[in-house]
């Protein structure tokens, strides 16, 4: 809900309020972002203007306490007395960089702020979303900034973006234009950011917000595995569950930049948007530039509160409408089972087994097309490899459909190998600077998505395969960072990176909007482009090429701060793991992957009968609780030990609590697994998910385990407790022998990365 009274703007969400006002001099003064308040006289929360001493520059000599440098602002101009980092740097037609934007008018409309080129939050019609447009005009030049604030019903996320209009007779150049900026008093904030690399995405870093500016950014051409665009701030007193915390993210998949600046007035300035490094944009007379949308949220329920707001926003308003709250199928993907070495018989045998194990969607990964027998060739040629599929792809898809499985295919449409028919026909489509040999990554070059002809080719190729095969799912991969940013079509190649992303969005829109039933899973060497922009096209993202569940605990927990379980594609793979050689029980592999969109990615021919029995139990359990696991309210419980992870999902009166360990100590004590969100007086049962230990992994120990001799697996005895919600919240004491009552000590010492899941439900009468 958005109201305006006497030039004070009151934005109210389900649990938060965001206020700002027009000052007597026309700037927008940020007043408050915190727990929901009834709109009222804002004087109590307004910053007192007390400056005017020493070197301070007064914006108006008649009003010496009014300095832009100490004013908490909504979107600061440049060069008129605010010496903090600026969200906007413009080169004006007169050659100056000075801007001075003041309030001109505002309007409040129903609905979201539409965009033809950039991802937006979506809303069902007539649900009460509103957008406030505040127009600022430069005092000298006919340039306006339209600041848009959108509130979605029942959501605690506010989206912001800016549209600049050049109404002068001359072109102007944008050097920086952020999507959102605001200033707040410092409450001892810590910054939570998510950095990493290939196969170690989303590592959670915490640092104090102290003097200076912290810059979080990407220059890879994508949102990147190096630095996710999303971040959180927690006030000094905040924990996972309590205290003030803020979250910021961007609906954008390209180079991004966020600046978190602590200023000498003990304020914090936040801004986020397109990365200004290597970026310029010329705006011709009469034209406009639109920024991506930023997503902001606040919670007084700590970091979990912020995460839950983002999860709800993504499930309700970001992913394509056809997949909002729709259960996602259990995938089998052949990549780690076969790599490029497969044919239709081999795949069909895998599909038959996958079906028997409870899988619902069979995905053929890289290698089905052109001469793609390894990663040096074939990218760009999406015609089926007739040696691998002598009966053609439509016939194979039909056969697998006949098993009762959905079918998916892998593509990497943004890339080309030099050894491909496409490159031989169109070398000019590969991104390079004339005269400079382009840098290769994974033996491939980037296609120039700024060119309409390239966009048309990709749309035609991918659409044709989808339509002629009848596939249900597409995995859209992108396996290198972008270099040699240049397109002959562009007058200014500082526009390349943003135009590439606009080209990507145009292609995705043209392929998938007319085919809303096709489930799109995006991927970029794992989680190299895990962002809100991609989620507007495909509701789930392959999170990491690291499928080791022990490392995945860190990656998935990092993702959980910003993205819901329904977005996190997670597969059970072979043990020893192919990236780390770590041996992990199938139970733990399944338990970790169950806190995302579950899949399997292993050679099914290598499974023992006991493995098969366990996988059937896993898929049955997952299907029974799938909606809860994918869409339930997710909570991180703080770890008592750094190697432990405690996750919970809850919906209505049912919860699943997961307890995971990355390392097990031989002399482990007791642990506490709190379960929150339950009715304090209601009696619940809490039952461990039945799981088994595969003795093949512990062959050397069989002599010490007489009860196990002659068996290949031991079903774990199911643990069972009853108690009120209050008792379960207080803590259930677990000995970490819970997985293996009776046998555990010896097995544990061999490196059993223990985990278990508990289902908590009201006791039946
Ligand atoms: C990188 C992806 O992350 C993998 O899952 C797989 O699809 C390979 N590319 C295939 O080349």
XYZ file of C-alpha atoms and ligand atoms in Angstrom:
776
model
C 0.000 0.000 0.000
C 1.356 3.403 -0.972
C 0.172 6.735 0.369
C 1.295 10.304 -0.006
C 0.479 13.069 2.453
C 1.971 16.525 2.162
C 4.869 15.211 0.149
C 5.656 12.409 2.561
C 5.531 8.988 0.882
C 4.467 6.038 3.021
C 5.107 2.617 1.502
C 3.639 -0.156 3.593
C 4.147 -3.886 3.011
C 2.803 -6.792 5.021
C 5.338 -6.259 7.846
C 7.488 -3.274 6.856
C 7.298 0.456 6.236
C 9.461 2.569 3.947
C 9.100 6.341 4.206
C 10.657 9.274 2.452
C 9.700 12.881 1.767
C 10.373 15.835 -0.442
C 12.447 18.422 1.416
C 11.874 22.167 1.193
C 14.686 22.215 -1.380
C 13.243 19.423 -3.508
C 15.528 16.487 -2.712
C 14.056 13.165 -1.610
C 14.957 12.541 2.027
C 14.960 8.944 3.211
C 13.144 8.774 6.554
C 12.646 5.232 7.639
C 12.849 1.577 6.598
C 11.886 -0.830 9.351
C 9.005 -2.598 11.119
C 5.568 -1.618 9.858
C 4.256 1.663 11.245
C 0.980 3.462 10.758
C 1.571 6.473 8.510
C 1.970 9.530 10.743
C 4.009 12.683 11.251
C 7.531 11.495 10.430
C 9.387 14.048 12.556
C 10.276 11.443 15.169
C 12.236 9.326 12.681
C 13.661 12.185 10.625
C 17.333 13.043 10.907
C 17.919 16.441 12.498
C 19.693 18.833 10.143
C 22.542 20.180 12.242
C 25.351 20.706 9.813
C 26.774 23.906 8.410
C 30.092 24.059 10.197
C 33.656 24.125 8.954
C 34.144 22.810 5.445
C 30.524 21.827 4.943
C 28.900 23.098 1.769
C 25.423 24.512 2.280
C 23.053 23.700 -0.580
C 21.278 26.995 0.068
C 23.132 29.828 1.758
C 19.834 30.960 3.328
C 19.455 27.608 5.059
C 22.877 26.860 6.462
C 21.878 23.631 8.260
C 20.798 22.033 4.984
C 23.693 20.131 3.467
C 23.316 17.397 0.880
C 26.324 15.668 2.420
C 24.437 14.896 5.624
C 20.978 14.466 4.166
C 19.803 10.823 4.097
C 18.808 10.630 0.451
C 16.765 8.408 -1.820
C 18.786 9.039 -4.966
C 21.627 11.544 -4.786
C 22.825 13.869 -7.522
C 26.507 14.489 -8.256
C 28.680 17.523 -7.621
C 26.347 19.750 -5.547
C 27.621 19.047 -2.072
C 27.011 15.337 -1.436
C 30.513 13.889 -1.288
C 29.450 10.306 -0.714
C 29.455 7.749 -3.538
C 26.935 8.749 -6.147
C 24.350 6.437 -7.705
C 24.350 8.568 -10.851
C 27.215 9.920 -12.914
C 26.191 11.659 -16.124
C 28.242 13.436 -18.712
C 25.981 16.274 -19.743
C 25.846 17.779 -23.199
C 27.666 20.850 -21.822
C 30.595 18.632 -20.861
C 29.952 18.910 -17.126
C 29.309 16.013 -14.751
C 27.227 18.032 -12.334
C 23.598 17.104 -11.828
C 20.977 18.474 -9.485
C 17.745 16.504 -9.461
C 14.748 17.779 -7.540
C 11.145 16.665 -7.174
C 8.836 17.458 -10.077
C 5.759 15.269 -9.654
C 4.554 11.855 -8.597
C 1.842 9.357 -9.473
C 0.584 6.209 -7.830
C -0.731 3.503 -10.174
C -2.174 0.036 -9.749
C 0.050 -2.784 -10.940
C 3.770 -3.327 -11.355
C 6.153 -1.146 -13.366
C 6.154 -2.823 -16.795
C 9.278 -3.336 -18.881
C 9.646 -4.648 -22.394
C 13.326 -5.498 -22.111
C 14.228 -6.296 -18.508
C 12.953 -8.873 -16.014
C 10.249 -7.660 -13.683
C 8.393 -9.063 -10.731
C 5.044 -10.313 -11.936
C 1.694 -9.978 -10.346
C -1.684 -11.447 -11.038
C -4.148 -8.748 -12.176
C -6.347 -7.120 -9.546
C -4.360 -8.343 -6.581
C -3.600 -4.885 -5.284
C -0.030 -4.236 -6.350
C 0.874 -0.575 -6.671
C 3.694 1.446 -8.154
C 4.764 4.893 -7.070
C 6.527 6.942 -9.723
C 8.395 9.969 -8.454
C 9.801 12.169 -11.184
C 12.882 14.251 -10.480
C 14.094 16.897 -12.906
C 17.540 18.350 -13.215
C 17.482 22.023 -12.309
C 19.411 23.042 -15.431
C 18.951 20.400 -18.119
C 15.732 18.848 -19.395
C 16.632 15.457 -17.986
C 14.289 13.538 -15.734
C 14.672 10.558 -13.497
C 11.620 8.465 -12.884
C 12.046 6.539 -9.652
C 9.613 3.604 -9.485
C 8.716 1.821 -6.222
C 6.509 -1.254 -6.518
C 4.685 -2.967 -3.668
C 3.198 -6.406 -4.200
C 0.277 -7.549 -2.088
C 1.206 -9.763 0.816
C 4.897 -9.416 0.048
C 7.591 -7.758 2.106
C 9.760 -7.021 -0.894
C 9.776 -3.581 -2.524
C 11.174 -3.318 -6.027
C 12.837 -0.152 -7.242
C 14.189 0.996 -10.553
C 15.027 4.194 -12.392
C 14.245 5.411 -15.888
C 16.266 8.343 -17.196
C 14.726 10.449 -19.976
C 16.855 12.754 -22.042
C 14.534 15.566 -23.128
C 17.359 17.840 -24.197
C 18.359 18.395 -27.813
C 21.738 16.734 -27.333
C 22.941 13.287 -26.400
C 24.138 12.588 -22.894
C 26.321 9.779 -21.595
C 25.600 7.706 -18.519
C 28.746 6.593 -16.675
C 26.835 5.127 -13.752
C 23.149 4.662 -13.057
C 22.167 2.570 -10.076
C 18.774 0.934 -9.734
C 18.334 1.991 -6.130
C 20.115 3.949 -3.438
C 19.189 4.969 0.075
C 20.868 6.129 3.285
C 20.174 4.831 6.788
C 21.602 5.466 10.255
C 24.193 2.818 11.077
C 23.036 0.226 13.581
C 26.362 -1.546 13.788
C 25.707 -3.411 10.578
C 27.497 -6.518 9.427
C 27.504 -7.241 5.710
C 26.689 -10.773 4.535
C 27.903 -11.415 1.007
C 28.202 -14.546 -1.113
C 31.402 -14.985 -3.056
C 33.100 -17.987 -4.578
C 34.342 -19.625 -7.726
C 33.489 -22.532 -9.967
C 32.449 -25.496 -7.765
C 32.510 -23.370 -4.609
C 29.719 -20.917 -5.203
C 27.882 -18.911 -2.540
C 30.398 -19.021 0.290
C 28.913 -16.895 3.075
C 31.225 -14.047 4.124
C 30.509 -11.702 7.029
C 32.336 -8.422 7.558
C 31.702 -5.272 9.565
C 30.454 -2.195 7.725
C 33.222 0.182 8.754
C 34.616 3.357 7.232
C 34.979 3.380 3.502
C 33.038 1.678 0.744
C 32.709 -2.046 0.262
C 32.101 -2.879 -3.390
C 30.531 -6.187 -4.369
C 30.594 -6.692 -8.090
C 30.976 -8.891 -11.120
C 32.899 -8.228 -14.319
C 32.517 -11.654 -15.909
C 29.646 -10.699 -18.184
C 27.272 -12.686 -15.938
C 26.061 -12.268 -12.390
C 28.895 -14.720 -11.683
C 30.049 -17.371 -9.260
C 32.585 -14.843 -7.951
C 30.077 -12.563 -6.281
C 26.352 -13.043 -6.179
C 24.387 -9.802 -6.655
C 22.415 -10.410 -3.460
C 23.572 -9.393 0.016
C 22.214 -8.836 3.532
C 22.913 -6.430 6.357
C 22.326 -7.402 9.975
C 22.211 -4.905 12.824
C 24.579 -5.399 15.754
C 21.976 -7.192 17.851
C 20.618 -9.373 15.050
C 20.900 -13.154 14.842
C 19.502 -15.684 12.419
C 16.114 -15.334 14.145
C 16.002 -11.945 15.820
C 16.849 -8.314 15.244
C 16.893 -5.943 12.301
C 18.187 -7.155 8.974
C 17.963 -5.968 5.373
C 18.272 -7.800 2.094
C 19.119 -6.442 -1.349
C 19.112 -8.247 -4.671
C 18.926 -7.364 -8.341
C 16.729 -8.754 -11.126
C 19.696 -8.818 -13.446
C 22.075 -11.439 -14.865
C 24.993 -9.314 -16.034
C 27.817 -7.325 -14.497
C 26.483 -5.867 -11.267
C 27.752 -3.528 -8.623
C 26.636 -2.884 -5.074
C 28.264 -0.281 -2.868
C 27.928 -0.297 0.901
C 29.408 2.904 2.254
C 29.842 3.866 5.878
C 30.119 7.635 6.062
C 31.574 9.986 8.619
C 28.105 10.943 9.824
C 27.653 7.307 10.894
C 25.233 6.680 8.101
C 25.258 3.775 5.707
C 24.641 4.418 2.025
C 23.465 1.419 0.027
C 23.174 1.176 -3.713
C 22.901 -1.542 -6.301
C 22.711 -1.716 -10.073
C 24.638 -2.360 -13.267
C 28.414 -2.373 -12.803
C 29.745 1.035 -13.796
C 33.196 -0.357 -14.686
C 33.540 -0.629 -18.435
C 30.052 0.805 -18.843
C 28.862 3.897 -20.692
C 25.501 4.437 -22.281
C 24.617 7.171 -24.732
C 21.074 8.431 -24.512
C 19.987 10.240 -27.637
C 17.624 13.221 -27.458
C 14.105 12.047 -26.726
C 15.297 8.615 -25.596
C 15.365 6.887 -22.246
C 17.479 4.399 -20.318
C 15.890 1.924 -17.968
C 17.811 0.253 -15.129
C 17.196 -3.290 -13.952
C 14.953 -3.630 -10.903
C 16.360 -3.960 -7.422
C 14.551 -5.993 -4.754
C 14.743 -4.717 -1.170
C 13.456 -6.237 2.012
C 13.615 -5.743 5.757
C 12.820 -8.015 8.680
C 12.970 -7.659 12.433
C 13.169 -11.450 12.586
C 16.828 -11.554 11.688
C 18.479 -13.129 8.690
C 15.921 -15.923 8.458
C 13.194 -13.283 8.223
C 14.953 -11.637 5.277
C 15.507 -14.984 3.557
C 11.879 -15.966 4.024
C 10.732 -12.674 2.479
C 12.951 -13.291 -0.547
C 11.811 -16.927 -0.841
C 8.157 -15.937 -0.845
C 8.792 -13.134 -3.341
C 10.566 -15.510 -5.733
C 7.943 -18.231 -5.448
C 5.026 -15.782 -5.758
C 6.313 -13.039 -8.045
C 9.570 -13.895 -9.823
C 9.436 -17.362 -11.401
C 7.284 -17.801 -14.526
C 3.589 -17.901 -13.593
C 3.154 -21.456 -14.954
C 5.637 -22.737 -12.337
C 4.642 -20.663 -9.337
C 4.149 -23.140 -6.472
C 4.108 -26.029 -8.934
C 5.890 -29.158 -7.733
C 9.068 -29.789 -9.703
C 9.799 -33.278 -11.009
C 12.610 -35.534 -9.791
C 15.306 -35.421 -12.474
C 17.740 -38.002 -13.759
C 20.655 -36.352 -15.594
C 23.209 -38.482 -17.467
C 26.169 -36.062 -17.227
C 28.228 -37.594 -14.419
C 27.149 -41.074 -15.532
C 28.306 -40.964 -19.135
C 29.760 -37.554 -19.952
C 29.900 -37.504 -23.795
C 30.084 -41.251 -24.126
C 26.540 -42.443 -24.807
C 24.119 -43.584 -27.447
C 20.390 -44.150 -27.497
C 20.592 -47.727 -26.204
C 22.751 -46.757 -23.282
C 20.490 -43.842 -22.447
C 17.329 -45.897 -22.781
C 18.684 -48.484 -20.365
C 19.392 -45.657 -17.921
C 15.918 -44.243 -18.462
C 14.319 -47.613 -17.697
C 16.246 -47.868 -14.472
C 15.532 -44.241 -13.566
C 11.841 -44.878 -13.994
C 12.065 -47.935 -11.754
C 13.783 -45.803 -9.081
C 11.012 -43.217 -8.993
C 12.512 -40.551 -11.264
C 10.048 -38.415 -13.267
C 12.148 -36.471 -15.804
C 15.011 -37.869 -17.884
C 17.558 -35.275 -19.007
C 20.063 -35.830 -21.807
C 22.949 -33.529 -21.018
C 25.789 -32.288 -23.221
C 26.808 -34.371 -26.264
C 23.608 -35.255 -28.175
C 24.205 -32.968 -31.181
C 26.638 -32.214 -33.974
C 30.101 -33.705 -33.534
C 29.978 -33.097 -29.827
C 32.004 -36.077 -28.592
C 34.104 -33.901 -26.322
C 34.142 -30.259 -25.335
C 36.421 -29.105 -28.151
C 33.797 -29.287 -30.878
C 30.217 -29.099 -32.015
C 28.853 -26.251 -29.902
C 26.422 -24.272 -31.998
C 25.195 -27.159 -34.190
C 21.927 -28.342 -32.689
C 21.235 -31.116 -35.155
C 21.098 -34.553 -33.631
C 24.172 -36.773 -33.784
C 22.922 -39.631 -35.985
C 25.578 -42.056 -34.744
C 24.361 -41.664 -31.166
C 20.669 -41.504 -32.136
C 20.282 -43.588 -35.329
C 16.486 -43.420 -35.001
C 16.498 -39.669 -34.460
C 15.684 -37.592 -31.447
C 11.877 -37.419 -31.779
C 11.725 -41.226 -31.788
C 13.955 -41.444 -28.718
C 11.953 -38.829 -26.843
C 8.795 -40.702 -27.725
C 10.278 -43.969 -26.411
C 11.226 -42.380 -23.112
C 7.838 -40.698 -22.894
C 6.460 -44.197 -23.359
C 8.109 -45.196 -20.086
C 6.070 -42.525 -18.346
C 8.992 -40.135 -18.006
C 9.213 -36.521 -19.078
C 12.252 -35.711 -21.219
C 14.709 -32.829 -21.221
C 17.656 -31.699 -23.339
C 20.785 -29.681 -22.659
C 21.760 -26.670 -24.780
C 24.501 -24.087 -24.574
C 23.042 -21.591 -27.035
C 25.201 -18.572 -26.218
C 28.446 -20.285 -27.242
C 30.281 -21.739 -30.218
C 33.323 -23.963 -30.765
C 35.678 -22.948 -33.548
C 35.360 -26.550 -34.666
C 31.688 -26.333 -35.579
C 29.607 -25.790 -38.687
C 28.185 -22.638 -37.170
C 31.605 -21.064 -36.668
C 32.740 -22.109 -40.136
C 29.650 -20.439 -41.599
C 29.635 -17.351 -39.332
C 32.996 -16.599 -37.733
C 31.827 -12.994 -37.466
C 29.203 -14.052 -34.914
C 31.844 -14.965 -32.343
C 32.727 -12.130 -29.989
C 36.203 -10.750 -30.658
C 38.060 -7.494 -31.153
C 39.209 -7.164 -34.781
C 42.903 -7.935 -35.023
C 43.107 -9.430 -31.507
C 42.904 -13.213 -31.100
C 40.011 -13.878 -28.706
C 40.614 -15.643 -25.394
C 39.117 -19.132 -25.267
C 37.362 -20.682 -22.302
C 36.582 -24.415 -22.338
C 37.631 -24.321 -26.016
C 34.736 -22.049 -26.863
C 33.865 -18.536 -27.932
C 30.899 -16.392 -27.021
C 28.235 -15.648 -29.597
C 27.481 -11.977 -30.064
C 24.019 -11.750 -28.595
C 23.913 -8.008 -29.265
C 23.378 -8.852 -32.967
C 19.763 -9.473 -34.067
C 20.903 -12.127 -36.588
C 22.553 -14.128 -33.799
C 19.480 -13.792 -31.629
C 17.306 -15.029 -34.510
C 19.588 -18.031 -35.093
C 19.470 -19.112 -31.454
C 15.702 -18.653 -31.233
C 15.200 -20.641 -34.404
C 17.566 -23.478 -33.425
C 16.310 -24.040 -29.896
C 12.638 -23.554 -30.767
C 12.924 -26.028 -33.620
C 14.374 -28.748 -31.397
C 11.757 -28.160 -28.699
C 8.899 -28.232 -31.188
C 10.047 -31.203 -33.247
C 10.976 -33.447 -30.327
C 8.228 -32.590 -27.865
C 10.610 -32.250 -24.924
C 9.298 -31.030 -21.598
C 12.407 -29.414 -20.170
C 15.465 -27.455 -21.283
C 18.765 -27.125 -19.436
C 20.301 -23.825 -20.657
C 24.009 -23.828 -19.890
C 26.705 -21.126 -20.306
C 30.195 -22.311 -19.596
C 32.607 -19.426 -19.676
C 33.096 -15.850 -18.593
C 32.928 -13.225 -21.331
C 36.072 -11.549 -22.663
C 36.962 -9.479 -25.739
C 33.764 -7.496 -25.348
C 33.196 -5.991 -28.758
C 30.530 -5.969 -31.387
C 30.919 -4.369 -34.804
C 27.277 -3.363 -34.556
C 27.878 -1.031 -31.596
C 29.012 2.565 -31.804
C 30.277 2.421 -28.220
C 31.460 -0.945 -26.946
C 31.154 0.156 -23.329
C 27.526 -0.775 -23.997
C 28.453 -4.341 -24.938
C 27.928 -6.112 -21.626
C 24.507 -4.670 -20.960
C 23.417 -5.139 -24.564
C 24.537 -8.778 -24.363
C 22.231 -9.335 -21.394
C 19.367 -7.527 -23.138
C 19.982 -9.847 -26.108
C 19.937 -12.889 -23.841
C 16.660 -11.803 -22.260
C 15.154 -11.150 -25.706
C 16.124 -14.651 -26.835
C 14.791 -16.313 -23.683
C 11.569 -14.352 -23.953
C 11.045 -15.335 -27.586
C 11.708 -19.016 -26.969
C 10.001 -19.639 -23.650
C 7.103 -17.175 -23.394
C 5.250 -18.918 -26.288
C 6.078 -22.311 -24.687
C 5.097 -21.750 -21.048
C 4.791 -25.480 -20.388
C 8.518 -26.105 -20.957
C 10.413 -26.250 -17.673
C 13.606 -24.227 -18.058
C 16.515 -24.995 -15.752
C 19.316 -22.509 -16.219
C 22.939 -23.260 -15.497
C 26.294 -21.647 -15.987
C 29.061 -24.111 -15.155
C 26.901 -24.721 -12.102
C 25.935 -21.566 -10.233
C 27.768 -18.937 -12.273
C 24.512 -17.131 -13.085
C 22.279 -17.787 -10.087
C 20.221 -14.614 -9.994
C 16.707 -13.201 -9.992
C 16.894 -12.244 -13.666
C 17.389 -15.839 -14.794
C 14.692 -16.995 -12.367
C 12.101 -14.908 -14.217
C 12.608 -17.243 -17.202
C 13.419 -20.579 -15.560
C 12.237 -21.404 -12.044
C 15.221 -23.557 -11.060
C 18.983 -23.284 -11.465
C 21.725 -25.916 -11.391
C 23.534 -24.754 -8.272
C 27.052 -26.096 -8.629
C 29.171 -28.593 -10.528
C 30.352 -29.678 -7.101
C 27.966 -32.517 -6.303
C 29.758 -33.592 -3.132
C 26.968 -33.259 -0.557
C 29.365 -32.226 2.173
C 30.480 -29.243 0.118
C 26.939 -28.732 -1.125
C 25.860 -28.081 2.476
C 27.876 -24.843 2.411
C 26.751 -23.928 -1.108
C 23.069 -24.647 -0.497
C 23.122 -22.853 2.839
C 24.695 -19.822 1.110
C 21.979 -19.920 -1.531
C 19.285 -20.197 1.145
C 19.984 -16.640 2.309
C 18.652 -15.317 -1.003
C 16.871 -18.091 -2.916
C 14.206 -20.691 -2.051
C 14.642 -24.459 -2.096
C 12.375 -24.603 -5.178
C 15.095 -22.752 -7.149
C 18.020 -24.918 -6.036
C 18.621 -27.878 -8.301
C 20.475 -30.548 -6.310
C 21.493 -34.033 -7.467
C 22.545 -37.205 -5.729
C 25.761 -38.344 -7.402
C 28.159 -41.260 -7.096
C 30.350 -42.055 -4.110
C 33.323 -41.587 -4.097
C 32.330 -38.178 -5.385
C 33.782 -37.262 -8.776
C 34.958 -33.816 -7.691
C 36.383 -34.549 -4.239
C 36.720 -38.371 -4.098
C 34.874 -38.219 -0.775
C 32.847 -41.244 0.261
C 29.472 -40.255 1.646
C 26.537 -42.528 2.487
C 23.658 -42.526 0.034
C 21.385 -41.442 2.870
C 23.310 -38.204 3.385
C 23.532 -37.591 -0.364
C 19.755 -37.932 -0.567
C 19.070 -35.869 2.546
C 21.118 -32.889 1.342
C 19.618 -32.950 -2.159
C 16.109 -33.214 -0.683
C 16.410 -29.644 0.550
C 16.310 -28.539 -3.087
C 14.815 -29.823 -6.329
C 15.928 -33.445 -6.080
C 17.663 -35.245 -8.912
C 20.033 -38.166 -9.557
C 23.183 -37.975 -11.632
C 25.156 -41.205 -11.444
C 25.737 -44.420 -13.357
C 22.655 -46.409 -12.405
C 24.294 -49.609 -13.717
C 26.780 -49.414 -10.859
C 24.130 -49.453 -8.136
C 23.759 -52.421 -5.798
C 20.355 -53.810 -4.989
C 20.608 -52.123 -1.609
C 21.332 -48.781 -3.315
C 18.289 -49.247 -5.504
C 16.110 -50.029 -2.512
C 17.367 -46.921 -0.749
C 16.837 -44.671 -3.780
C 13.297 -45.984 -4.150
C 12.716 -45.076 -0.494
C 14.238 -41.632 -1.069
C 12.113 -40.793 -4.087
C 8.969 -42.085 -2.350
C 9.744 -39.963 0.726
C 10.506 -36.932 -1.445
C 7.262 -37.295 -3.389
C 5.287 -37.631 -0.167
C 6.745 -34.395 1.243
C 7.772 -32.670 -1.983
C 5.600 -29.586 -1.693
C 6.803 -29.015 1.849
C 10.444 -29.579 0.883
C 10.301 -27.328 -2.178
C 7.957 -24.592 -0.970
C 7.743 -24.831 2.835
C 9.078 -21.985 4.964
C 12.804 -22.564 5.236
C 14.687 -21.795 8.454
C 18.391 -22.061 9.245
C 18.993 -22.927 12.860
C 22.346 -21.632 14.056
C 24.953 -24.360 14.180
C 26.270 -25.371 17.577
C 29.468 -26.518 15.879
C 30.874 -25.042 12.657
C 30.643 -28.367 10.858
C 26.935 -28.759 11.579
C 23.953 -27.592 9.578
C 20.373 -27.568 10.884
C 17.688 -26.788 8.364
C 13.946 -26.859 8.681
C 11.020 -26.541 6.335
C 7.532 -26.000 7.562
C 4.082 -25.554 6.118
C 0.898 -25.559 8.162
C 1.288 -28.030 11.001
C 3.970 -30.191 9.356
C 7.720 -29.666 9.450
C 10.826 -31.528 8.344
C 14.019 -30.874 10.262
C 17.393 -31.846 8.834
C 20.574 -32.359 10.818
C 23.837 -32.559 8.835
C 27.504 -32.836 9.706
C 30.500 -32.095 7.506
C 32.837 -33.745 9.913
C 32.259 -36.272 12.642
C 34.239 -36.467 15.787
C 34.801 -39.843 17.436
C 34.030 -38.415 20.855
C 30.966 -36.527 19.890
C 28.621 -35.270 22.595
C 24.921 -34.648 22.510
C 23.280 -32.268 20.082
C 20.239 -30.136 20.057
C 17.882 -29.934 17.110
C 15.347 -27.193 17.749
C 12.153 -27.188 15.738
C 10.405 -23.832 15.466
C 7.093 -22.563 14.186
C 5.005 -25.246 15.928
C 1.926 -24.618 18.116
C 3.250 -24.616 21.689
C 0.408 -26.705 23.203
C -0.216 -29.142 20.352
C 1.175 -32.664 20.718
C 3.425 -33.684 17.814
C 5.153 -36.826 16.730
C 8.686 -36.536 15.469
C 9.884 -39.518 13.468
C 13.222 -39.991 11.763
C 13.156 -40.759 8.067
C 14.014 -44.426 7.705
C 17.400 -44.801 6.087
C 20.012 -47.479 5.770
C 23.727 -47.833 5.984
C 25.433 -49.497 3.040
C 27.867 -51.985 4.397
C 29.725 -52.222 1.118
C 31.318 -48.927 2.065
C 32.601 -50.379 5.302
C 33.661 -53.819 4.222
C 36.679 -53.831 6.511
C 34.471 -53.463 9.502
C 32.146 -56.349 8.933
C 34.078 -58.526 11.351
C 33.322 -56.022 14.060
C 29.656 -55.907 13.269
C 28.425 -59.439 13.806
C 24.804 -58.475 13.395
C 25.570 -57.234 9.918
C 27.361 -60.214 8.504
C 25.934 -61.540 5.293
C 23.940 -58.365 4.682
C 24.673 -55.464 2.396
C 22.675 -52.865 4.238
C 21.207 -52.296 7.642
C 17.933 -50.424 7.807
C 18.151 -47.923 10.595
C 15.685 -48.294 13.420
C 13.224 -45.445 13.166
C 13.427 -42.986 15.997
C 10.181 -41.670 17.310
C 9.350 -38.967 19.836
C 6.207 -37.246 20.967
C 5.934 -33.887 22.655
C 4.279 -30.495 22.451
C 5.490 -27.906 19.992
C 7.028 -26.040 22.934
C 9.021 -29.108 23.955
C 10.310 -29.716 20.438
C 11.265 -26.054 20.135
C 13.129 -26.229 23.394
C 15.269 -28.882 21.872
C 15.359 -32.553 21.268
C 18.547 -33.991 22.547
C 20.168 -36.303 20.075
C 23.158 -38.459 20.466
C 24.868 -38.408 17.123
C 24.551 -42.176 17.143
C 21.001 -41.601 16.035
C 21.695 -42.776 12.516
C 22.933 -46.144 13.456
C 21.819 -47.080 16.892
C 23.797 -50.137 17.871
C 26.548 -50.046 15.273
C 27.600 -46.514 14.990
C 30.855 -46.053 16.820
C 33.070 -48.028 14.537
C 31.324 -46.941 11.376
C 31.371 -43.318 12.347
C 35.114 -43.321 12.768
C 35.453 -44.322 9.151
C 34.004 -41.018 8.092
C 30.284 -41.426 7.984
C 29.087 -37.899 7.266
C 25.982 -38.343 9.294
C 22.691 -36.711 8.600
C 19.100 -37.415 9.248
C 15.709 -35.937 8.570
C 12.818 -35.818 11.005
C 9.191 -35.447 10.040
C 7.148 -33.570 12.645
C 3.369 -33.765 12.529
C 0.492 -33.359 14.991
C -0.138 -36.572 16.877
C -3.094 -38.513 15.523
C -5.912 -39.041 18.008
C 28.418 -27.557 -17.011
C 27.214 -27.945 -16.216
O 27.218 -27.301 -14.980
C 27.176 -29.461 -16.078
O 26.089 -29.842 -15.288
C 27.090 -30.076 -17.457
O 25.883 -29.726 -18.055
C 28.258 -29.617 -18.302
N 28.368 -28.184 -18.320
C 28.124 -30.124 -19.697
O 29.059 -29.616 -20.538
